[in-house]
Amino acid sequence: MIQTLAISGYRSIRDTVLQLHGLDVVTGANGTGKSNLYRALRLLASAGDGDVVGSLARDGGLSSTLWAGPEHVSRAMVDGSVPVQGTRRSGPISLRLGFATDTLGYLIDLGIPQPSTTLFGRDPEIKLEQIFAGALAKPSSLLVDRHGPAVRVRDGSWRPIGRTLGTSESILTEFSDADATPEVLRVRGQVRGWRFYDQFRTDRDAPARAPQVGTRTPVLGHDGADLAAAVQTIIESGGRDRLDAAVDDAFPGSVLRVRADDGVFRLELEQPGMLRPLSAGELSDGTLRYLLLVAALLTPRPPELMVLNEPETSLHGDLLPQLARLITAASADTQLVVVSHARPLIEAMLEAGEVHEHRLVKRLGETTVEDQGLLSTPPWAWPSR
Ligand SMILES: Nc1ncnc2c1ncn2[C@@H]1O[C@H](COP(=O)(O)OP(=O)(O)OP(=O)(O)O)[C@@H](O)[C@H]1O
Ligand SMILES: [Mg+2]
């Protein structure tokens, strides 16, 4: 299980460390940085696909994603006795992301090139990456250590890796298996398995509404286009009862079915009072979104981590307790982080199971975690470059 999540220099998140517990809800008012946290996690996950620099560029590049406030926020700035002002930088420009389980951790530090070495002066570069044993990166716990192009691994003593890495290449994808320690493969496998769901489309032309050629689908796609196949995979993997219960909980008396014509799958919802079942194309936005969340959460192949961004969007308040039950039940098989500002959803989750709430607040433009002081902040160490 991921126990610690650390983000530094990403948009409104100047420096935040979160302790995770298995089922964590991130809440906060509009603009407090919930989506920033979600996006930072996605960025971290993209390191596992070797695409962290590309993702960052698509996200607006370092110039837009870097924390736009001063490097240090003093007490006097907070109480308003001096204006917020930048001072001479003491550290390099840096966007840092990391996580740790109880046995293994990974962190990455992204920055910009040394001035005048290249015309691509705003291109993000991977400056540093580390894999470490335990919850904290420190010299004694390091297993893999990358500074710029040079990588060394520790098996017994430190061994340099013969080849050097390009500025956008990550140790997670660029190591040949012979070079790698088992820890690299473990971190890579872990990060690649993280699953993110954000705002399924449910408009008239949404992919989830169209019939689709069905292939076995243990993992619902991000756009929900393979919804019918994912539902059928749940059914054929022994999940019929859980599926029926989740649908009946939300829409009493209704049953979800999948029809296949010549390999093309169609989703249908039988509802009380209807002479014929309604197809996915005919369902309301909220109904379809709920069914998408059911298919995502009842996956026959639970990931190590699933992250849901504002799953309550377009659901009526009446459906939030059911969604809360669905999420808490899924958290028995998978670690979940839910970003939400729907109070009724959070209340229902708190009622249904063991949930930890992290309230984000904004202070001088900076995202902070409410009630987190020096002593209650989980330990985390960023190495220097
Ligand atoms: N580079 C940056 N540096 C500092 N702050 C930034 C930067 N980029 C965006 N922000 C701030 O981050 C905030 C947006 O945060 P985010 O989108 O995560 O909010 P949210 O909690 O998801 O809000 P909502 O509930 O409205 O979706 C904005 O207030 C914006 O000013
Ligand atoms: Mg948001």
XYZ file of C-alpha atoms and ligand atoms in Angstrom:
417
model
C 0.000 0.000 0.000
C 1.186 3.515 -0.715
C 1.648 5.203 2.611
C 3.201 8.499 1.679
C 2.683 10.807 -1.228
C 4.900 13.853 -1.660
C 4.499 16.729 -4.115
C 6.620 19.834 -4.317
C 6.487 22.730 -6.757
C 3.473 21.537 -8.737
C 1.034 24.400 -9.416
C -0.554 25.475 -6.116
C 1.172 22.656 -4.238
C 4.410 24.207 -2.994
C 5.292 21.395 -0.652
C 2.806 18.805 0.544
C 3.182 15.362 2.052
C 0.090 13.210 2.512
C -0.192 10.054 4.514
C -2.516 7.534 2.896
C -4.432 4.824 4.692
C -6.188 2.675 2.089
C -9.279 4.727 1.424
C -8.536 8.426 1.392
C -10.761 11.308 0.373
C -9.262 14.608 -0.642
C -11.694 17.465 -0.148
C -11.646 21.239 -0.089
C -13.386 24.312 -1.439
C -13.175 25.362 -5.085
C -9.657 26.254 -6.125
C -7.903 24.717 -3.125
C -5.842 22.365 -5.282
C -7.762 19.073 -5.382
C -7.449 18.689 -9.134
C -3.821 19.767 -8.923
C -3.188 16.883 -6.569
C -4.945 14.500 -8.945
C -2.908 15.781 -11.885
C 0.332 15.528 -9.947
C -0.441 11.875 -9.240
C -1.125 11.245 -12.907
C 2.143 12.893 -13.782
C 3.953 10.656 -11.336
C 2.271 7.611 -12.867
C 3.391 8.661 -16.344
C 6.995 8.040 -15.257
C 6.121 4.341 -15.371
C 5.313 4.647 -19.080
C 8.424 6.670 -19.828
C 6.277 9.673 -20.630
C 6.730 12.038 -17.710
C 8.434 14.775 -19.729
C 5.858 14.471 -22.534
C 2.980 14.579 -20.034
C 4.453 17.623 -18.395
C 4.810 19.358 -21.755
C 1.170 18.593 -22.598
C 0.183 19.851 -19.153
C 1.544 23.280 -20.131
C 5.259 22.772 -19.577
C 7.247 23.663 -16.514
C 6.664 27.385 -16.950
C 2.940 26.902 -16.317
C 2.983 23.973 -13.899
C 5.640 25.228 -11.516
C 4.479 26.793 -8.278
C 4.020 30.472 -9.117
C 4.565 31.818 -5.598
C 7.758 32.554 -3.711
C 10.209 29.760 -2.913
C 9.680 30.290 0.808
C 6.571 31.650 2.491
C 7.521 33.387 5.721
C 5.376 33.754 8.813
C 5.331 37.519 8.252
C 3.887 37.010 4.749
C 1.171 34.778 6.198
C 0.112 37.257 8.884
C 0.262 40.074 6.324
C 2.937 42.196 7.999
C 5.124 41.997 4.891
C 3.914 41.639 1.304
C 4.406 38.368 -0.577
C 7.629 38.750 -2.455
C 10.173 36.602 -4.185
C 13.654 36.483 -2.765
C 16.862 35.312 -4.364
C 16.399 31.589 -5.056
C 18.372 29.337 -2.778
C 17.518 26.126 -4.601
C 17.134 25.151 -8.256
C 13.810 25.380 -10.118
C 12.299 22.065 -9.357
C 9.113 20.019 -9.586
C 9.350 16.957 -7.397
C 7.033 13.994 -7.000
C 7.399 10.886 -4.918
C 5.672 8.071 -3.091
C 6.576 5.360 -0.645
C 5.042 2.099 0.460
C 6.251 0.520 3.679
C 8.951 -1.353 1.765
C 9.857 0.747 -1.268
C 9.774 4.320 -2.498
C 10.445 6.314 -5.642
C 10.979 9.993 -6.299
C 11.651 12.130 -9.336
C 12.924 15.701 -9.613
C 12.273 17.651 -12.804
C 13.915 20.931 -13.748
C 15.096 23.024 -16.662
C 18.423 22.802 -18.506
C 21.474 24.752 -17.445
C 21.199 28.138 -19.151
C 22.754 28.471 -22.601
C 23.456 24.789 -23.113
C 20.480 24.437 -25.441
C 17.836 26.350 -27.340
C 15.219 24.125 -25.692
C 15.706 26.125 -22.535
C 12.170 25.603 -21.220
C 12.043 21.865 -21.886
C 11.666 19.914 -18.677
C 14.467 17.522 -17.839
C 14.713 14.674 -15.376
C 17.417 15.826 -12.991
C 17.291 13.171 -10.342
C 15.519 9.893 -9.607
C 15.841 7.586 -6.660
C 14.449 4.264 -5.540
C 14.840 3.532 -1.882
C 13.969 0.870 0.654
C 11.450 1.801 3.301
C 9.546 5.019 3.664
C 12.319 7.598 3.423
C 15.051 8.412 0.903
C 18.299 8.636 2.813
C 21.843 7.614 1.922
C 21.567 4.309 3.773
C 18.258 3.312 2.177
C 19.057 4.168 -1.463
C 18.887 1.307 -3.957
C 19.018 3.162 -7.274
C 20.419 6.656 -7.625
C 20.302 8.732 -10.765
C 21.869 12.191 -11.095
C 21.476 13.677 -14.570
C 22.614 11.061 -17.072
C 24.492 8.856 -14.588
C 22.856 5.950 -12.788
C 24.208 3.658 -10.129
C 22.583 0.744 -8.374
C 23.399 -0.832 -5.087
C 23.638 -4.561 -4.811
C 25.981 -4.946 -1.921
C 28.151 -2.027 -3.052
C 27.418 0.737 -5.570
C 27.711 -0.297 -9.215
C 27.552 2.292 -12.011
C 25.367 1.435 -14.988
C 27.343 1.492 -18.209
C 24.943 3.506 -20.309
C 23.787 7.036 -19.624
C 20.210 8.265 -19.750
C 18.800 11.076 -21.873
C 17.182 14.053 -20.163
C 13.668 12.710 -20.758
C 14.422 9.045 -20.068
C 13.388 7.558 -16.747
C 15.140 4.762 -14.882
C 11.746 3.072 -14.709
C 11.601 2.402 -18.440
C 15.123 2.755 -19.783
C 16.885 0.127 -17.745
C 17.528 -3.147 -19.467
C 16.450 -6.003 -17.264
C 20.054 -7.087 -16.829
C 20.967 -3.673 -15.397
C 17.942 -3.455 -13.210
C 17.610 -4.418 -9.643
C 14.328 -6.209 -8.874
C 13.262 -2.982 -7.160
C 13.183 -1.075 -10.467
C 10.911 -3.691 -11.948
C 8.705 -3.619 -8.868
C 8.324 0.151 -8.854
C 7.686 0.175 -12.607
C 5.040 -2.539 -12.319
C 3.423 -0.753 -9.434
C 3.253 2.684 -11.030
C 2.034 1.295 -14.356
C -0.820 -0.457 -12.625
C -2.265 2.690 -11.068
C -5.665 3.480 -12.528
C -7.181 6.930 -12.939
C -10.769 7.851 -13.697
C -11.724 11.420 -14.332
C -15.016 12.735 -15.676
C -16.422 10.039 -17.930
C -18.146 11.540 -20.933
C -21.892 10.997 -20.900
C -23.080 13.469 -23.550
C -25.180 12.254 -26.475
C -22.093 11.268 -28.507
C -20.196 9.751 -25.570
C -18.282 6.590 -26.534
C -19.985 4.701 -23.669
C -23.350 5.086 -25.428
C -22.308 3.369 -28.661
C -22.371 -0.397 -29.299
C -18.849 -1.792 -29.514
C -17.109 -4.917 -30.648
C -16.645 -6.796 -27.384
C -13.373 -8.273 -26.223
C -12.585 -9.409 -22.680
C -12.115 -6.194 -20.697
C -11.018 -6.582 -17.080
C -10.106 -2.890 -16.936
C -12.604 -0.264 -18.051
C -10.986 2.274 -20.393
C -10.752 5.957 -19.480
C -13.412 7.015 -21.961
C -15.775 4.187 -21.004
C -16.104 3.099 -24.660
C -15.743 -0.542 -23.610
C -18.442 -0.352 -20.916
C -20.559 -3.243 -22.242
C -17.526 -5.523 -22.585
C -16.312 -4.537 -19.100
C -19.734 -5.339 -17.621
C -19.817 -8.719 -19.387
C -16.278 -9.448 -18.137
C -17.408 -8.733 -14.579
C -20.360 -11.105 -15.044
C -18.219 -13.905 -16.515
C -15.610 -13.495 -13.793
C -18.138 -14.356 -11.119
C -19.240 -10.817 -10.316
C -22.907 -11.119 -11.337
C -24.194 -10.881 -7.779
C -22.113 -7.852 -6.881
C -23.093 -6.166 -10.140
C -26.802 -6.863 -9.636
C -26.605 -5.630 -6.063
C -24.870 -2.387 -7.066
C -27.405 -1.675 -9.823
C -30.385 -2.590 -7.651
C -29.038 -0.430 -4.833
C -29.087 2.625 -7.085
C -32.060 1.827 -9.329
C -34.337 -0.534 -7.386
C -35.769 -3.344 -9.500
C -33.475 -2.636 -12.458
C -31.187 -5.218 -14.041
C -28.204 -4.608 -16.294
C -27.757 -6.915 -19.296
C -25.349 -7.196 -22.179
C -26.579 -8.331 -25.596
C -24.170 -9.492 -28.260
C -25.022 -9.470 -31.986
C -22.266 -10.786 -34.185
C -19.624 -9.780 -31.614
C -21.041 -6.272 -31.170
C -21.937 -5.671 -27.520
C -24.822 -3.515 -26.358
C -25.619 -2.538 -22.818
C -29.262 -2.590 -21.722
C -30.974 -1.635 -18.504
C -34.260 -3.337 -17.681
C -36.289 -1.063 -15.475
C -39.604 -1.590 -13.704
C -42.509 -0.136 -15.657
C -40.780 -0.314 -19.052
C -42.024 -2.649 -21.800
C -38.531 -2.934 -23.229
C -35.045 -2.438 -21.820
C -33.356 0.879 -22.509
C -30.048 0.897 -24.340
C -26.968 2.804 -23.179
C -27.782 5.449 -25.781
C -31.123 6.144 -24.085
C -29.997 6.353 -20.453
C -29.751 9.645 -18.592
C -26.312 11.171 -18.038
C -26.380 10.393 -14.336
C -27.529 6.792 -14.816
C -24.822 6.152 -17.393
C -22.144 7.744 -15.212
C -23.178 5.622 -12.255
C -22.969 2.463 -14.401
C -19.509 3.511 -15.602
C -18.391 3.885 -11.999
C -19.887 0.468 -11.182
C -17.887 -1.087 -14.023
C -14.712 0.706 -12.945
C -15.040 -0.233 -9.284
C -16.143 -3.858 -9.692
C -13.160 -4.635 -11.915
C -12.180 -8.305 -11.756
C -8.541 -7.185 -11.734
C -8.245 -4.653 -8.909
C -5.223 -2.357 -9.284
C -2.846 -1.471 -6.473
C -4.161 2.073 -6.582
C -7.255 3.606 -8.104
C -7.787 7.355 -8.150
C -11.195 8.890 -8.829
C -11.487 12.580 -9.587
C -14.838 14.068 -8.601
C -16.879 10.904 -9.253
C -20.011 12.721 -8.046
C -20.180 14.923 -11.149
C -23.706 14.883 -12.653
C -24.998 12.370 -10.106
C -28.115 13.384 -8.218
C -27.679 13.704 -4.459
C -29.934 10.686 -3.965
C -27.318 8.443 -5.614
C -24.372 9.565 -3.494
C -24.941 7.134 -0.584
C -25.001 4.249 -3.105
C -21.814 5.507 -4.711
C -20.256 5.773 -1.268
C -21.130 2.128 -0.546
C -19.700 1.075 -3.904
C -16.444 2.897 -3.218
C -16.037 1.597 0.325
C -16.742 -1.969 -0.829
C -14.135 -1.651 -3.616
C -11.580 -0.411 -1.116
C -11.446 -3.900 0.389
C -9.545 -5.045 -2.730
C -7.739 -1.926 -3.860
C -6.231 1.216 -2.437
C -8.404 4.187 -3.342
C -7.928 7.929 -3.404
C -11.104 9.880 -4.089
C -10.982 13.575 -4.889
C -14.362 15.100 -4.173
C -16.166 18.187 -3.015
C -19.522 16.537 -2.539
C -20.144 16.741 1.177
C -22.979 14.142 1.141
C -20.697 11.641 -0.631
C -17.957 12.167 1.935
C -20.390 11.941 4.864
C -21.845 8.717 3.461
C -18.359 7.270 2.989
C -17.405 8.180 6.534
C -20.522 6.363 7.669
C -19.964 3.294 5.474
C -16.400 2.466 6.393
C -12.907 3.362 7.421
C -12.198 6.550 5.487
C -9.560 9.207 5.983
C -10.389 12.708 4.976
C -7.722 15.203 3.931
C -9.074 18.736 3.800
C -7.168 21.044 1.511
C -7.129 24.757 2.246
C -5.461 27.600 0.450
C -3.180 29.990 2.239
C -1.671 32.810 0.187
C -2.287 30.802 -2.958
C -0.611 27.737 -1.535
C -2.366 24.411 -1.039
C -1.977 23.133 2.497
C -3.587 20.302 4.405
C -5.869 21.478 7.182
C -4.731 20.604 10.704
C -1.366 19.417 9.445
C 1.391 20.888 11.556
C 5.089 20.256 11.772
C 4.558 17.215 13.962
C 1.655 15.672 12.079
C 3.262 15.983 8.629
C 4.479 12.539 7.566
C 8.266 12.330 7.303
C 9.693 12.825 3.841
C 13.101 13.873 2.566
C 13.913 15.426 -0.801
C 17.520 14.826 -1.772
C 19.576 17.683 -3.177
C 20.654 17.497 -6.801
N 1.535 27.411 -11.462
C 0.718 27.664 -10.451
N 1.197 28.148 -9.288
C 0.388 28.407 -8.246
N -0.942 28.189 -8.259
C -1.464 27.685 -9.388
C -0.674 27.396 -10.537
N -1.488 26.908 -11.494
C -2.738 26.888 -10.973
N -2.724 27.362 -9.718
C -3.869 27.536 -8.804
O -4.437 26.292 -8.507
C -5.807 26.506 -8.256
C -6.640 25.469 -8.953
O -6.573 24.346 -8.227
P -7.484 23.099 -8.615
O -7.925 23.159 -10.025
O -6.735 21.924 -8.151
O -8.709 23.412 -7.656
P -9.814 22.419 -7.179
O -9.626 22.236 -5.712
O -9.825 21.211 -8.025
O -11.090 23.311 -7.403
P -12.532 22.911 -7.973
O -13.284 22.410 -6.794
O -13.028 24.232 -8.426
O -12.349 21.920 -9.066
C -6.207 27.827 -8.786
O -6.604 28.618 -7.718
C -4.961 28.354 -9.442
O -4.804 29.684 -9.111
Mg -11.117 20.453 -9.509
